[in-house]
Short mmCIF file of C-alpha atoms in Angstrom, two decimals:
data_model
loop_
_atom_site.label_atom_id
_atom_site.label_comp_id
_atom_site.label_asym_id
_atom_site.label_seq_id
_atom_site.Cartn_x
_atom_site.Cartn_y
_atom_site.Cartn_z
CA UNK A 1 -37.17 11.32 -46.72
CA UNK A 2 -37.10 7.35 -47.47
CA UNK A 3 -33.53 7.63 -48.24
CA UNK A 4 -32.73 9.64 -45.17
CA UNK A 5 -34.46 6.94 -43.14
CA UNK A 6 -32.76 4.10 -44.94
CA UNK A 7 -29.41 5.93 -43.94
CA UNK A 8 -30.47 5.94 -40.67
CA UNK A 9 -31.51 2.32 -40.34
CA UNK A 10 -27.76 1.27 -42.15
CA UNK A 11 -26.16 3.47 -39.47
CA UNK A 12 -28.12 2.04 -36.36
CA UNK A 13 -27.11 -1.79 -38.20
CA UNK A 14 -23.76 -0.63 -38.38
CA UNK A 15 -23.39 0.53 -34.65
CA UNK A 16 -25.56 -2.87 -33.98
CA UNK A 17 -22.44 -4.80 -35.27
CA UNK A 18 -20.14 -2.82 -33.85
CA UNK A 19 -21.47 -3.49 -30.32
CA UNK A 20 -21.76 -7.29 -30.82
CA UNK A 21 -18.25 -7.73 -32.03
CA UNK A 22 -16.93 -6.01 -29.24
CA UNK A 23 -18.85 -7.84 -27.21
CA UNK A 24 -17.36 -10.73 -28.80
CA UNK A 25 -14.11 -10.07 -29.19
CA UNK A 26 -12.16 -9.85 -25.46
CA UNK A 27 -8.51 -8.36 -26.64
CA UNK A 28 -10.96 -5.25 -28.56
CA UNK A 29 -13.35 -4.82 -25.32
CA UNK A 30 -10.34 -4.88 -23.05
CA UNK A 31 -8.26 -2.54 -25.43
CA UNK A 32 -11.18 -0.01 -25.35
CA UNK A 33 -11.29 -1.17 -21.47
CA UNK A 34 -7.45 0.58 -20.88
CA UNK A 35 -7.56 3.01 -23.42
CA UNK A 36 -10.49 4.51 -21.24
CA UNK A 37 -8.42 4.16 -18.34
CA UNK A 38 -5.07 5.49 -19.42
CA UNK A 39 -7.50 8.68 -20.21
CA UNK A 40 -8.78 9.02 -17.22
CA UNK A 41 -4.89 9.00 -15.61
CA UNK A 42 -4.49 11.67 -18.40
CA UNK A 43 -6.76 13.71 -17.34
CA UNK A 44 -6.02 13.56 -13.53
CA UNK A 45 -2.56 14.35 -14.22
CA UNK A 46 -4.19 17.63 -16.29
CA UNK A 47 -6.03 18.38 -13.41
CA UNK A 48 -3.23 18.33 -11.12
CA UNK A 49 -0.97 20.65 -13.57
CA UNK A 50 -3.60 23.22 -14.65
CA UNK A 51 -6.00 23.60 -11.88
CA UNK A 52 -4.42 22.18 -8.25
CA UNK A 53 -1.16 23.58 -9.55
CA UNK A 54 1.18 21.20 -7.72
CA UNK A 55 5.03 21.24 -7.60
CA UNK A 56 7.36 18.59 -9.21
CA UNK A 57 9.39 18.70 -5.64
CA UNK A 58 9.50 14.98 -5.53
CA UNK A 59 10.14 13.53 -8.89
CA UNK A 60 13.05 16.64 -9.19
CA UNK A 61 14.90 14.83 -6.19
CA UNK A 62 14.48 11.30 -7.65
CA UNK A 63 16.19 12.97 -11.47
CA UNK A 64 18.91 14.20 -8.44
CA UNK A 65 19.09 10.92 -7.18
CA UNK A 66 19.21 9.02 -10.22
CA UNK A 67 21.68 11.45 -12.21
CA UNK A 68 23.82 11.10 -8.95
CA UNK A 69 24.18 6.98 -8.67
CA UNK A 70 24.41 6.63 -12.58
CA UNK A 71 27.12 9.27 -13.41
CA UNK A 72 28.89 10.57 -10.60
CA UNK A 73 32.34 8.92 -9.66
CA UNK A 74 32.73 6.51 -8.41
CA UNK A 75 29.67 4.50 -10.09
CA UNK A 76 27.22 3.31 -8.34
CA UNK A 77 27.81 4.54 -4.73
CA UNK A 78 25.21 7.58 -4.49
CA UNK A 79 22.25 5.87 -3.33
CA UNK A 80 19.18 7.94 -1.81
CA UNK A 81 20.04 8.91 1.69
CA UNK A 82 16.24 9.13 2.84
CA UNK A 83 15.31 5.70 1.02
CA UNK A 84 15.90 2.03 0.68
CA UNK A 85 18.44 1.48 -1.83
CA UNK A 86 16.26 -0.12 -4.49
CA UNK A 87 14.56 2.94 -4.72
CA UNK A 88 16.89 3.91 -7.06
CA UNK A 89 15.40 1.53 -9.54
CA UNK A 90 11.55 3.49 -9.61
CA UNK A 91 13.99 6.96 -9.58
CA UNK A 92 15.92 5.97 -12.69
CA UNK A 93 12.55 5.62 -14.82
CA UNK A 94 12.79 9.40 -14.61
CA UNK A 95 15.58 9.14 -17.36
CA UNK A 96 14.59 6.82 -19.82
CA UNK A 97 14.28 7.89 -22.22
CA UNK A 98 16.57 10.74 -21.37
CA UNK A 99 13.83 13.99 -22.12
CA UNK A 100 14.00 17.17 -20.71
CA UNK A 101 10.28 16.75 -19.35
CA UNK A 102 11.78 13.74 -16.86
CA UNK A 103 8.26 14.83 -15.35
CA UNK A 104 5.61 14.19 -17.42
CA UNK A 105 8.47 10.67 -18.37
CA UNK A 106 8.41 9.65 -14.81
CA UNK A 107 4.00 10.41 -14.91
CA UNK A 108 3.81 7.73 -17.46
CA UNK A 109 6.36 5.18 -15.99
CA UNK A 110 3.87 5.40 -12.93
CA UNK A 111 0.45 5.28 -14.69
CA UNK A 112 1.47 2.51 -16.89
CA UNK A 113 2.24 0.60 -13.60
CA UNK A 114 -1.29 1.49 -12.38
CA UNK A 115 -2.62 -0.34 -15.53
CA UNK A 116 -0.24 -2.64 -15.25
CA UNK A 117 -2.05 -3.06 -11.67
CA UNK A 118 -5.23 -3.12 -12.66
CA UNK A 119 -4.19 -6.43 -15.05
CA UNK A 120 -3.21 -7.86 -12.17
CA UNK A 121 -6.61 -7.68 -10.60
CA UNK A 122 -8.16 -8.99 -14.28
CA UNK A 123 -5.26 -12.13 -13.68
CA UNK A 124 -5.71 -12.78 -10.31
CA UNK A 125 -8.80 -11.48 -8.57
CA UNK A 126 -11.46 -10.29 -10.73
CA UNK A 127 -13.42 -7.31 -12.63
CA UNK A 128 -14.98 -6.04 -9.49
CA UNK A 129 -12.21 -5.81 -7.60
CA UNK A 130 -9.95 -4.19 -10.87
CA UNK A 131 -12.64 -1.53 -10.81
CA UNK A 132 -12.64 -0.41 -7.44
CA UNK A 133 -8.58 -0.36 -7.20
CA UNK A 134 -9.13 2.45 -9.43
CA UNK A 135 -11.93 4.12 -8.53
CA UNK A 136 -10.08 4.53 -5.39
CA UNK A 137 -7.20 5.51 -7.14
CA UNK A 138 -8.91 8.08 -8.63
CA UNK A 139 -10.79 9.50 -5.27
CA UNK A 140 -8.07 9.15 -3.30
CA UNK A 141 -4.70 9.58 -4.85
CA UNK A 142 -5.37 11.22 -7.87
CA UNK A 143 -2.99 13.85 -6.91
CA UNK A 144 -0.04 11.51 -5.71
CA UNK A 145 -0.16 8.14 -7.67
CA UNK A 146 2.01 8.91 -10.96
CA UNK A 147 3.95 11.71 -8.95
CA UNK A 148 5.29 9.69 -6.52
CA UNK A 149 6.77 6.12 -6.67
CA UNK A 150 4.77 4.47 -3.96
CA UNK A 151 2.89 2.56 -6.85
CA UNK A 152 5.83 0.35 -6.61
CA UNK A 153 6.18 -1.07 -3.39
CA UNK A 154 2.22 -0.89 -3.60
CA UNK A 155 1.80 -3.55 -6.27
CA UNK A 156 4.73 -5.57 -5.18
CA UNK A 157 3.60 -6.41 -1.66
CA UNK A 158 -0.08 -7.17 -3.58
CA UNK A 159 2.10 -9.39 -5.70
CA UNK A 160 3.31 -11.25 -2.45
CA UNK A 161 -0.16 -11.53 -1.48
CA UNK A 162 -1.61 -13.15 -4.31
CA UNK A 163 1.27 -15.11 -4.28
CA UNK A 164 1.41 -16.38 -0.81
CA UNK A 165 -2.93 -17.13 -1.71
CA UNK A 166 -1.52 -19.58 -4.25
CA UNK A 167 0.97 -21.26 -1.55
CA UNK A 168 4.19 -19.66 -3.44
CA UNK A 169 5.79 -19.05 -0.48
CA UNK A 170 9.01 -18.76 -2.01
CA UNK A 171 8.17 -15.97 -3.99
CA UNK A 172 5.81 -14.08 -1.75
CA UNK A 173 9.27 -13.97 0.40
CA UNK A 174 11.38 -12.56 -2.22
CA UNK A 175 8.46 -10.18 -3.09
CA UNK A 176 7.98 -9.16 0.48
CA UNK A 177 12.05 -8.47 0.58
CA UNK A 178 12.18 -6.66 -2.52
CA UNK A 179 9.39 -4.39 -1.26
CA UNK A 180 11.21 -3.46 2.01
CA UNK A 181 14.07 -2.54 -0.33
CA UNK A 182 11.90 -0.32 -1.86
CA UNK A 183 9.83 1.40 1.25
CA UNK A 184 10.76 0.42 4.58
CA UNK A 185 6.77 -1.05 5.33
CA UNK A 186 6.68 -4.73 3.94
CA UNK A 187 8.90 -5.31 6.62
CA UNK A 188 5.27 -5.51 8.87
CA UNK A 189 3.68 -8.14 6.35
CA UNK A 190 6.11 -10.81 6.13
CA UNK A 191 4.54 -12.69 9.77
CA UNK A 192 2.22 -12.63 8.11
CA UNK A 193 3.33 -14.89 5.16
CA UNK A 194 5.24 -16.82 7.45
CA UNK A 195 2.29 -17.90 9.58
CA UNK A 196 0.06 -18.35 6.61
CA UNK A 197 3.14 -20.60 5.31
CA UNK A 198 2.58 -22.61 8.67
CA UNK A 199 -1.26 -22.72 8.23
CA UNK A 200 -0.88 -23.93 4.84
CA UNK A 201 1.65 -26.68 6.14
CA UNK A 202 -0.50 -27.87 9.53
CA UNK A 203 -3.41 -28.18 7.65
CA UNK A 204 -3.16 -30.64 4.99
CA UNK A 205 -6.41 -32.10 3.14
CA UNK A 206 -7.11 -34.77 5.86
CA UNK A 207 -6.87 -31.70 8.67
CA UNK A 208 -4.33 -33.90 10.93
CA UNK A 209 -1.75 -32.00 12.82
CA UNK A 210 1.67 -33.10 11.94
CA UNK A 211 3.27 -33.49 14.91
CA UNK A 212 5.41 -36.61 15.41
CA UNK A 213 4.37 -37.03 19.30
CA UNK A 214 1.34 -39.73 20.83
CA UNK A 215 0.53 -37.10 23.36
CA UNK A 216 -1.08 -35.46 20.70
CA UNK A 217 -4.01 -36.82 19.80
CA UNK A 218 -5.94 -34.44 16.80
CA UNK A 219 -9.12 -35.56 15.41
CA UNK A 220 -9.64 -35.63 11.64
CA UNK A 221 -11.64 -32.50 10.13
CA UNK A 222 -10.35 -30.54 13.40
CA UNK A 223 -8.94 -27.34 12.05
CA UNK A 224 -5.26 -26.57 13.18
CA UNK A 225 -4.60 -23.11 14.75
CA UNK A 226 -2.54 -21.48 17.17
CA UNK A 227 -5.39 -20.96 19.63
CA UNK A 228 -6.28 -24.86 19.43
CA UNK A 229 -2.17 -25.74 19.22
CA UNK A 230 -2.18 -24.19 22.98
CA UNK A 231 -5.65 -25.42 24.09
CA UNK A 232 -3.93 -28.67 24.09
CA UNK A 233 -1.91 -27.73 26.64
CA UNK A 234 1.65 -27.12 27.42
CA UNK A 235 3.02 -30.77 25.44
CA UNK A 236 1.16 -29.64 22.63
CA UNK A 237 3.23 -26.38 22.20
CA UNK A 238 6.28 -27.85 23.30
CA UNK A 239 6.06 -30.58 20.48
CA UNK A 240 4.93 -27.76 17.96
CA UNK A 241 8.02 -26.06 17.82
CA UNK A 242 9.80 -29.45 17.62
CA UNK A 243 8.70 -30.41 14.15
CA UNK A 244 9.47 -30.08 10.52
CA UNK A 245 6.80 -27.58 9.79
CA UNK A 246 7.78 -24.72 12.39
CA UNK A 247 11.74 -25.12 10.94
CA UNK A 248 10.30 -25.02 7.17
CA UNK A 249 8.45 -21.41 8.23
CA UNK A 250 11.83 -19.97 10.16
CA UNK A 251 13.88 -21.06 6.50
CA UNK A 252 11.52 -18.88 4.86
CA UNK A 253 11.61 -16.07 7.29
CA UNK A 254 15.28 -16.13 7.14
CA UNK A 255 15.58 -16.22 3.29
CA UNK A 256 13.36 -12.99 3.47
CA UNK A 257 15.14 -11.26 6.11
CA UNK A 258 18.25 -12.31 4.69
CA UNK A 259 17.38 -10.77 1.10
CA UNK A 260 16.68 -7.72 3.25
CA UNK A 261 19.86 -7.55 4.80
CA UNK A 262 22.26 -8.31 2.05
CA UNK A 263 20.33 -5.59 -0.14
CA UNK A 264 21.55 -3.16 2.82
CA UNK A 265 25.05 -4.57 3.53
CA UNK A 266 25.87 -4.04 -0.45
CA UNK A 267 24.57 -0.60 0.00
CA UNK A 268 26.55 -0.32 3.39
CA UNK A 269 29.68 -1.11 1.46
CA UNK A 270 29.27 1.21 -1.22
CA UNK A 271 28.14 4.21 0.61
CA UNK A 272 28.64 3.68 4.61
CA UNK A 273 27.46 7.18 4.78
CA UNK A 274 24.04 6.75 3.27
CA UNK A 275 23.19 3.50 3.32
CA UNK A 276 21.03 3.29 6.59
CA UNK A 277 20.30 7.34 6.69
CA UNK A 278 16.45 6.17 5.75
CA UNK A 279 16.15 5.09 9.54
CA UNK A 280 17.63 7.97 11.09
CA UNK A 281 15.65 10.38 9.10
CA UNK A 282 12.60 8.53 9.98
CA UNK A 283 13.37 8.42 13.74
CA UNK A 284 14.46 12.11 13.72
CA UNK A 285 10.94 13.25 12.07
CA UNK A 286 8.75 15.02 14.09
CA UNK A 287 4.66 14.64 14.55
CA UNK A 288 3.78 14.67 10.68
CA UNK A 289 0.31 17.26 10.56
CA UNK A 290 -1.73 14.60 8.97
CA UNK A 291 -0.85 11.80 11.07
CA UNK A 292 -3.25 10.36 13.65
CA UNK A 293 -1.07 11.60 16.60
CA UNK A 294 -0.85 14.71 15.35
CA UNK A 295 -4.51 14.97 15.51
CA UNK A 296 -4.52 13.88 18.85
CA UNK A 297 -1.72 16.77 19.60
CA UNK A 298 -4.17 19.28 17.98
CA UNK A 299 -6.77 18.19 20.16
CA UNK A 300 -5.03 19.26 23.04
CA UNK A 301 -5.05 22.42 22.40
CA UNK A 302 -8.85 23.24 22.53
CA UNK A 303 -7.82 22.49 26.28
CA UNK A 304 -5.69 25.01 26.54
CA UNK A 305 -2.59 22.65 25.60
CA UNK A 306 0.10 24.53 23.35
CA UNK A 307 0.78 22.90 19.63
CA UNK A 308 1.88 24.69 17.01
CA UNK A 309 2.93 23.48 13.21
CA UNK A 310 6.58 23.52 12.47
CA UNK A 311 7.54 23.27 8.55
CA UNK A 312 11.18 20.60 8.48
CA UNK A 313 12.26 17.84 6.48
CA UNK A 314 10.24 18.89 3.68
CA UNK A 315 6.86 18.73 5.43
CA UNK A 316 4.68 20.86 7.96
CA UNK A 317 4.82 18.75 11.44
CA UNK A 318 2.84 19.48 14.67
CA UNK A 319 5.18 20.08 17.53
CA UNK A 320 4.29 20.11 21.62
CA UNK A 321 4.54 19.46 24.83
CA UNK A 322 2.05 16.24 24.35
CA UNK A 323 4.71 15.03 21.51
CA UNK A 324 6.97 13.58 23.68
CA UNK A 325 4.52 11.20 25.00
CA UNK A 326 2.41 10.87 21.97
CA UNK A 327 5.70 9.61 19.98
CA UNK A 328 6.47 6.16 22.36
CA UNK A 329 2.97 5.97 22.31
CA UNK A 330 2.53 5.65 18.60
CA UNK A 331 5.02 3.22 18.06
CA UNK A 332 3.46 0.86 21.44
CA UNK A 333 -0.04 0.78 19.41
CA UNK A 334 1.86 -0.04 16.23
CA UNK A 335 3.16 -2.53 17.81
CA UNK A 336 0.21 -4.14 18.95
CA UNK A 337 -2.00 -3.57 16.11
CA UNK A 338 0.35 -5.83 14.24
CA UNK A 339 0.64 -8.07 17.27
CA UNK A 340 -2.85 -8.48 17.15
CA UNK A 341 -3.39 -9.08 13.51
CA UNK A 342 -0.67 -11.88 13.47
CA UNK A 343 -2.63 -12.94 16.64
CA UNK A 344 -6.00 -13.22 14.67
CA UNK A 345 -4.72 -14.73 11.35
CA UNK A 346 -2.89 -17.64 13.59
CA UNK A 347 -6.36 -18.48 15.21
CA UNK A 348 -7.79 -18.31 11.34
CA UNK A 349 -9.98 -15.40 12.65
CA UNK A 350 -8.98 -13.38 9.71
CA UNK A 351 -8.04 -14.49 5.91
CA UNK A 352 -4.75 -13.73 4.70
CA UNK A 353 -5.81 -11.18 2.26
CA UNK A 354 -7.92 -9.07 5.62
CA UNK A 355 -4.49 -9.55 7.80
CA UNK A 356 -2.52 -7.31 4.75
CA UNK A 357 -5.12 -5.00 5.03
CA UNK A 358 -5.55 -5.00 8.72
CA UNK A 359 -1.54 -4.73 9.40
CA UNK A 360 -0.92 -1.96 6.81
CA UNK A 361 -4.11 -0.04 8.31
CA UNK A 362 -2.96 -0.58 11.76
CA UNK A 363 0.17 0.95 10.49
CA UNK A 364 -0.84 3.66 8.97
CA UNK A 365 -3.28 4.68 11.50
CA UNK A 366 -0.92 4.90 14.16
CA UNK A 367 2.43 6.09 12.54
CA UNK A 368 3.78 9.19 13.64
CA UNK A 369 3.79 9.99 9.71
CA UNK A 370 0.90 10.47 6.87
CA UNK A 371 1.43 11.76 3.83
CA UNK A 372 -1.06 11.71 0.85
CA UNK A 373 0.54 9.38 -0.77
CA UNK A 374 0.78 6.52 1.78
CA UNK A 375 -3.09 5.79 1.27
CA UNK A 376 -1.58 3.97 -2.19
CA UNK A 377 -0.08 1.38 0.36
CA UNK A 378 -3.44 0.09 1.21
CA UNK A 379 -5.83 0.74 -1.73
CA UNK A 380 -5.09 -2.62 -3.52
CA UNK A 381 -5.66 -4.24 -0.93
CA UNK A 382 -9.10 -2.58 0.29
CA UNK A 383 -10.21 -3.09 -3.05
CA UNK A 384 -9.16 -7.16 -2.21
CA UNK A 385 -10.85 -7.55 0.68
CA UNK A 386 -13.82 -4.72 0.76
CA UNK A 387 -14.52 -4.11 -2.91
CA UNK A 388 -16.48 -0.73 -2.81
CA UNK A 389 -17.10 0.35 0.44
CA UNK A 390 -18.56 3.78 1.45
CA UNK A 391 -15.97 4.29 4.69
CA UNK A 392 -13.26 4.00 2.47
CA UNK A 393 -14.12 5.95 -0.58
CA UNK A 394 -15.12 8.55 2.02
CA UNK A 395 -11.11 8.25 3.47
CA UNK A 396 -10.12 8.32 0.36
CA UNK A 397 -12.48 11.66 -0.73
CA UNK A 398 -11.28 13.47 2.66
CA UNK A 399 -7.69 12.41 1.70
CA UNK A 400 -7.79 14.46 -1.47
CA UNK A 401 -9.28 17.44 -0.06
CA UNK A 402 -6.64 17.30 2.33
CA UNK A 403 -4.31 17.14 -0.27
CA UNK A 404 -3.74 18.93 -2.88
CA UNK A 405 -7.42 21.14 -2.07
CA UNK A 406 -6.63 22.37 1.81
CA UNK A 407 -3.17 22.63 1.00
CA UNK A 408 -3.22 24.87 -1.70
CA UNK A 409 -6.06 27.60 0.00
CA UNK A 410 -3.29 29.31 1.96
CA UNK A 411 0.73 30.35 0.90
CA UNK A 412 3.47 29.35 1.89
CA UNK A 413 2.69 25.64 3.51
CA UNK A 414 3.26 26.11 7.30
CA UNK A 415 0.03 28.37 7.51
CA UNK A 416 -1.83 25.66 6.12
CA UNK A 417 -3.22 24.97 9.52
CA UNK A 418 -4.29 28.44 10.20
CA UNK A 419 -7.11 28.07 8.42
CA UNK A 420 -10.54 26.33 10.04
CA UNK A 421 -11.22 23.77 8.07
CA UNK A 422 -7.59 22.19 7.38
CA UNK A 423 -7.11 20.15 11.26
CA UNK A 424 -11.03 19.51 11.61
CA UNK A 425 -10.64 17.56 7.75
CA UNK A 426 -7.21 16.13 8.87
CA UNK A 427 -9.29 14.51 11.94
CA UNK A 428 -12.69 13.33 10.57
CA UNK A 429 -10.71 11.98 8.26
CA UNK A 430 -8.66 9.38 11.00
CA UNK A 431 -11.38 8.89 12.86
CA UNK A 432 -12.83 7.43 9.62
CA UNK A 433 -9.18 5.65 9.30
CA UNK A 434 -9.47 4.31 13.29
CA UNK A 435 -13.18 3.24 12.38
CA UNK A 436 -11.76 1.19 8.85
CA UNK A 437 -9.13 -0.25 10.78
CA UNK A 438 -10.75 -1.49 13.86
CA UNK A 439 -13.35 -2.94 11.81
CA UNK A 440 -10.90 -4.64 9.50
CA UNK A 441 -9.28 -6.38 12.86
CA UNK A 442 -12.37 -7.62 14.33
CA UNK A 443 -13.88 -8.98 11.17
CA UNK A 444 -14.40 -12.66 10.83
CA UNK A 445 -12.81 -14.36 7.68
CA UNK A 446 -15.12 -13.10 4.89
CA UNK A 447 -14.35 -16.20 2.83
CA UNK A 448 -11.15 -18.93 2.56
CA UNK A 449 -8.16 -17.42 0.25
#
């Protein structure tokens, strides 16, 4: 008995030391840290093979895609017709190494970018923050994050924020650029760097406006914004977009744009064909089922307003009379959800980090398309600005039932709608998205980034 007790005592010491050496030593508690979370990808990626069942559609046509612009002749010319041409680069991970499972190869390529994610927030931001990027992760793409490549464009227009917070303006450009080339939607964020370029510029540590002009007259500790810029009066604006400052922002929204557009003109020369198909396909696609419009389209028809879903380019669409008007619609309140946010960060009414996540919601919200996977866009950057917060985890939860839950109840896809519960989900959950958004446009600047 004494010497089972004695064991017992060496074994609780043991575990003791154990416990204070990790809590010691940072590179073990941080290794035990990912290995934890490299599980938990594991097992969502389980989950998703054994019990939702979903298909491989999408990381079979990036293996097309890459096998295509790596070995047929000529080299190099077959770039993705539905996709910025550097989305080749995220496509070819599904052949190295060169395996017959280019699935479960492309799954890790993707979750090791998640980690690689959540080390940015341990870099940059902080523990809070790292754990609530994947917590939502988990809740709300855990069916779409390492089986589709929007991870990419996801971290790199993060990147470009964090950058931009630091006043590396050059790089949050090329960032910004490099993440249109990727997926079309960075395009919306770079005013956004450009006017926080400004900011940073106009408001130097003494807070004077530098302006060369004595009609101006700006009192010390005065902070510089558009709104006061104007309040001035007409002289004011006029002598704004005289000086130094306003030509050094334009130079950086050039170099951007122009990244942009050379990207496309090499692809233009290589493949005329393809190389700006991504637009047309976009413009061609009808009301997306899961988009906000759609909803709105669905909506009319407990008023006696014919809809009816339509399976085409590879996704089940809502189609109706109220589409024609719902589709200008949808791009005008684009539009001026990002007018607005530019708007709010110029009069400092918003932090750079809430304008990302107040453009790309604004986007998102009203965009004639929603798939799953497009809530990755925003997650890093609720988890900047919000940390947890119930109204998103509850987007997020909705999202997954959505997807892959709703969608796998009924066979084959375009009777997904037929049953009661699919459009009712698909709505609560935007009017959660609507509710998130407009709250992340009227906040006021949570704190100075």
């Amino acid at each position: 008995m004494r010497r089972r007790e004695s064991r017992l005592k060496r074994s609780r010491t043991q575990i003791g030391r154990m416990w204070r050496a990790l809590a010691h030593d940072t590179r073990l508690r941080l290794a035990l840290e990912f290995t934890l979370l490299a599980l938990a990808l594991v097992v969502m990626r389980r989950i998703s093979v054994a019990i939702w069942r979903l298909p491989n559609g999408d990381v079979v046509e990036y293996h097309t895609y890459a096998l295509a612009f790596w070995t047929q002749h000529p080299l190099f010319h077959a770039f993705p017709t539905e996709y910025p041409p550097l989305a080749i680069l995220p496509f070819t991970t599904t052949l190295l190494p060169p395996l017959t499972d280019f699935q479960s190869v492309f799954t890790y390529w993707m979750g090791a970018l998640v980690l690689l994610g959540y080390a940015g927030y341990l870099r940059f931001s902080d523990r809070k923050r790292a754990l609530a990027y994947f917590i939502y992760m988990v809740v709300g793409a855990a069916a779409t994050v390492v089986t589709r490549f929007d991870i990419v464009p996801a971290l790199v227009t993060l990147a470009a924020l964090w950058a931009a917070q630091r006043r590396h303006f050059a790089g949050a450009y090329i960032l910004l650029a490099l993440g249109v080339l990727l997926k079309l939607y960075p395009i919306f964020l770079v005013p956004l760097v450009a006017i926080e370029q400004w900011r940073a510029l106009v408001t130097p540590a003494d807070s004077t406006l530098m302006v060369a002009s004595p009609l101006i007259h700006w009192p010390a500790g005065r902070r510089v914004t558009m709104r006061a810029i104007l309040g001035e009066g007409w002289h004011a604006a006029l002598h704004f977009w005289r000086t130094r400052v306003f030509w050094r922002v334009i130079e950086g929204m050039t170099f951007c744009l122009g990244v942009v557009a050379l990207g496309f003109v090499v692809t233009l020369i290589l493949n005329p064909v393809g190389a700006l198909s991504g637009f047309q396909y976009a413009g061609d696609r009808p009301l997306q089922v899961e988009s906000t419009p759609a909803t709105l389209l669905w909506l009319g028809t407990l008023f006696g307003i014919p809809a009816q879903p339509v399976f085409s380019f590879v996704s089940l669409n809502y189609v109706g009379p109220l589409d024609v008007i719902l589709k200008p619609l949808s791009a005008v309140a684009l539009v001026i959800g990002c007018l607005w946010t530019y708007w709010r960060l110029a009069c400092g009414r918003l932090t750079l980090a809430q304008s990302f996540l107040g453009c790309l919601a604004a986007v998102i919200v009203t965009n004639k398309i929603f798939s799953p996977q497009y809530l990755i866009w925003i997650i890093p950057f609720v988890a900047e600005v919000e940390g947890l917060n119930l109204a998103w985890l509850l987007v997020c939860a909705l999202t997954t039932t959505i997807f892959p839950y709703l969608y796998g109840l009924r066979k084959p896809v375009w009777t997904v709608t037929f049953g009661w519960e699919f459009m009712p989900a698909v709505a609560l959950r935007n009017l959660l998205l609507v509710y998130v958004t407009i709250r992340s446009l009227l906040r006021r600047p949570l704190s100075a980034t």
